[in-house]
């Protein structure tokens, strides 16, 4: 996961490589490194380099000023479907809009380490919120860490549901139609619904949302 440094959009924070314990569960805030848009180390622990695929982050952040956070991981169901060349279809409410349009695929399994490779991946991503790397992993972007991480979780859940459907019915399994997915757009705000209006008025604001994200961040904080 990477995120732009607040007030310095030409810098971002990301995990490095070269620690004594080089594993995600061992990472602590002080272990992160600050990197520029060329993928060059600016600040952080000594004798530690940026993550090997830093060009994924730097090239996307440079090409997408609307993006503040990038995630690159290797989730098993998404990787499997990329090799099976199966487009992830809407199969559940979670992430349905994310996969409504085809997720672009970077047709290489190699790790992305050069400027040319990072630029090619950024071009494949285009204006999409997500991209798949063939037999390698996935990338999602967002205006915040919450959005980019939530998208990667939803994408992998959608991939898992597609794998289940493929296993159950074969390649011609049904999916949720565009019309049904679009029903989630332009709905009446909760505060205007009669059964919510009065409780919300008494609470002096909109109902609290983002509880799932709060749960994840609490778990991470407890681990720290």
Short mmCIF file of N, CA and C in Angstrom, two decimals, residues 78-85 105-110 132-138:
data_model
loop_
_atom_site.label_atom_id
_atom_site.label_comp_id
_atom_site.label_asym_id
_atom_site.label_seq_id
_atom_site.Cartn_x
_atom_site.Cartn_y
_atom_site.Cartn_z
N UNK A 78 -8.01 -13.83 -7.66
CA UNK A 78 -7.80 -12.91 -8.77
C UNK A 78 -6.68 -13.39 -9.68
N UNK A 79 -5.60 -13.87 -9.08
CA UNK A 79 -4.48 -14.39 -9.88
C UNK A 79 -4.94 -15.59 -10.70
N UNK A 80 -5.68 -16.49 -10.08
CA UNK A 80 -6.16 -17.69 -10.78
C UNK A 80 -7.05 -17.32 -11.97
N UNK A 81 -7.98 -16.40 -11.77
CA UNK A 81 -8.88 -16.03 -12.86
C UNK A 81 -8.14 -15.31 -13.98
N UNK A 82 -7.07 -14.60 -13.65
CA UNK A 82 -6.32 -13.94 -14.72
C UNK A 82 -5.66 -14.97 -15.63
N UNK A 83 -5.16 -16.05 -15.06
CA UNK A 83 -4.54 -17.11 -15.87
C UNK A 83 -5.60 -17.89 -16.64
N UNK A 84 -6.76 -18.09 -16.03
CA UNK A 84 -7.86 -18.76 -16.72
C UNK A 84 -8.52 -17.85 -17.75
N UNK A 85 -8.10 -16.59 -17.78
CA UNK A 85 -8.62 -15.59 -18.71
C UNK A 85 -10.13 -15.43 -18.56
N UNK A 105 -6.21 -6.03 -18.06
CA UNK A 105 -5.20 -7.02 -17.67
C UNK A 105 -3.84 -6.66 -18.28
N UNK A 106 -2.84 -6.57 -17.42
CA UNK A 106 -1.45 -6.39 -17.85
C UNK A 106 -0.92 -7.77 -18.20
N UNK A 107 -0.60 -7.99 -19.46
CA UNK A 107 -0.34 -9.34 -19.96
C UNK A 107 1.11 -9.79 -19.73
N UNK A 108 1.55 -9.63 -18.50
CA UNK A 108 2.89 -10.10 -18.13
C UNK A 108 2.85 -10.65 -16.72
N UNK A 109 3.63 -11.71 -16.47
CA UNK A 109 3.70 -12.31 -15.15
C UNK A 109 4.89 -11.78 -14.34
N UNK A 110 5.86 -11.17 -15.03
CA UNK A 110 7.08 -10.70 -14.38
C UNK A 110 6.79 -9.59 -13.37
N UNK A 132 -5.54 -6.07 -13.36
CA UNK A 132 -5.01 -7.38 -12.99
C UNK A 132 -3.69 -7.60 -13.72
N UNK A 133 -2.76 -8.25 -13.07
CA UNK A 133 -1.48 -8.61 -13.67
C UNK A 133 -1.50 -10.11 -13.90
N UNK A 134 -1.35 -10.54 -15.13
CA UNK A 134 -1.53 -11.94 -15.53
C UNK A 134 -0.65 -12.86 -14.69
N UNK A 135 -1.28 -13.77 -13.94
CA UNK A 135 -0.54 -14.73 -13.15
C UNK A 135 0.33 -14.13 -12.08
N UNK A 136 0.03 -12.92 -11.65
CA UNK A 136 0.92 -12.18 -10.75
C UNK A 136 0.17 -11.56 -9.58
N UNK A 137 -0.81 -10.72 -9.86
CA UNK A 137 -1.50 -10.05 -8.77
C UNK A 137 -2.50 -9.04 -9.29
N UNK A 138 -2.86 -8.10 -8.43
CA UNK A 138 -3.82 -7.06 -8.79
C UNK A 138 -3.33 -5.72 -8.28
#
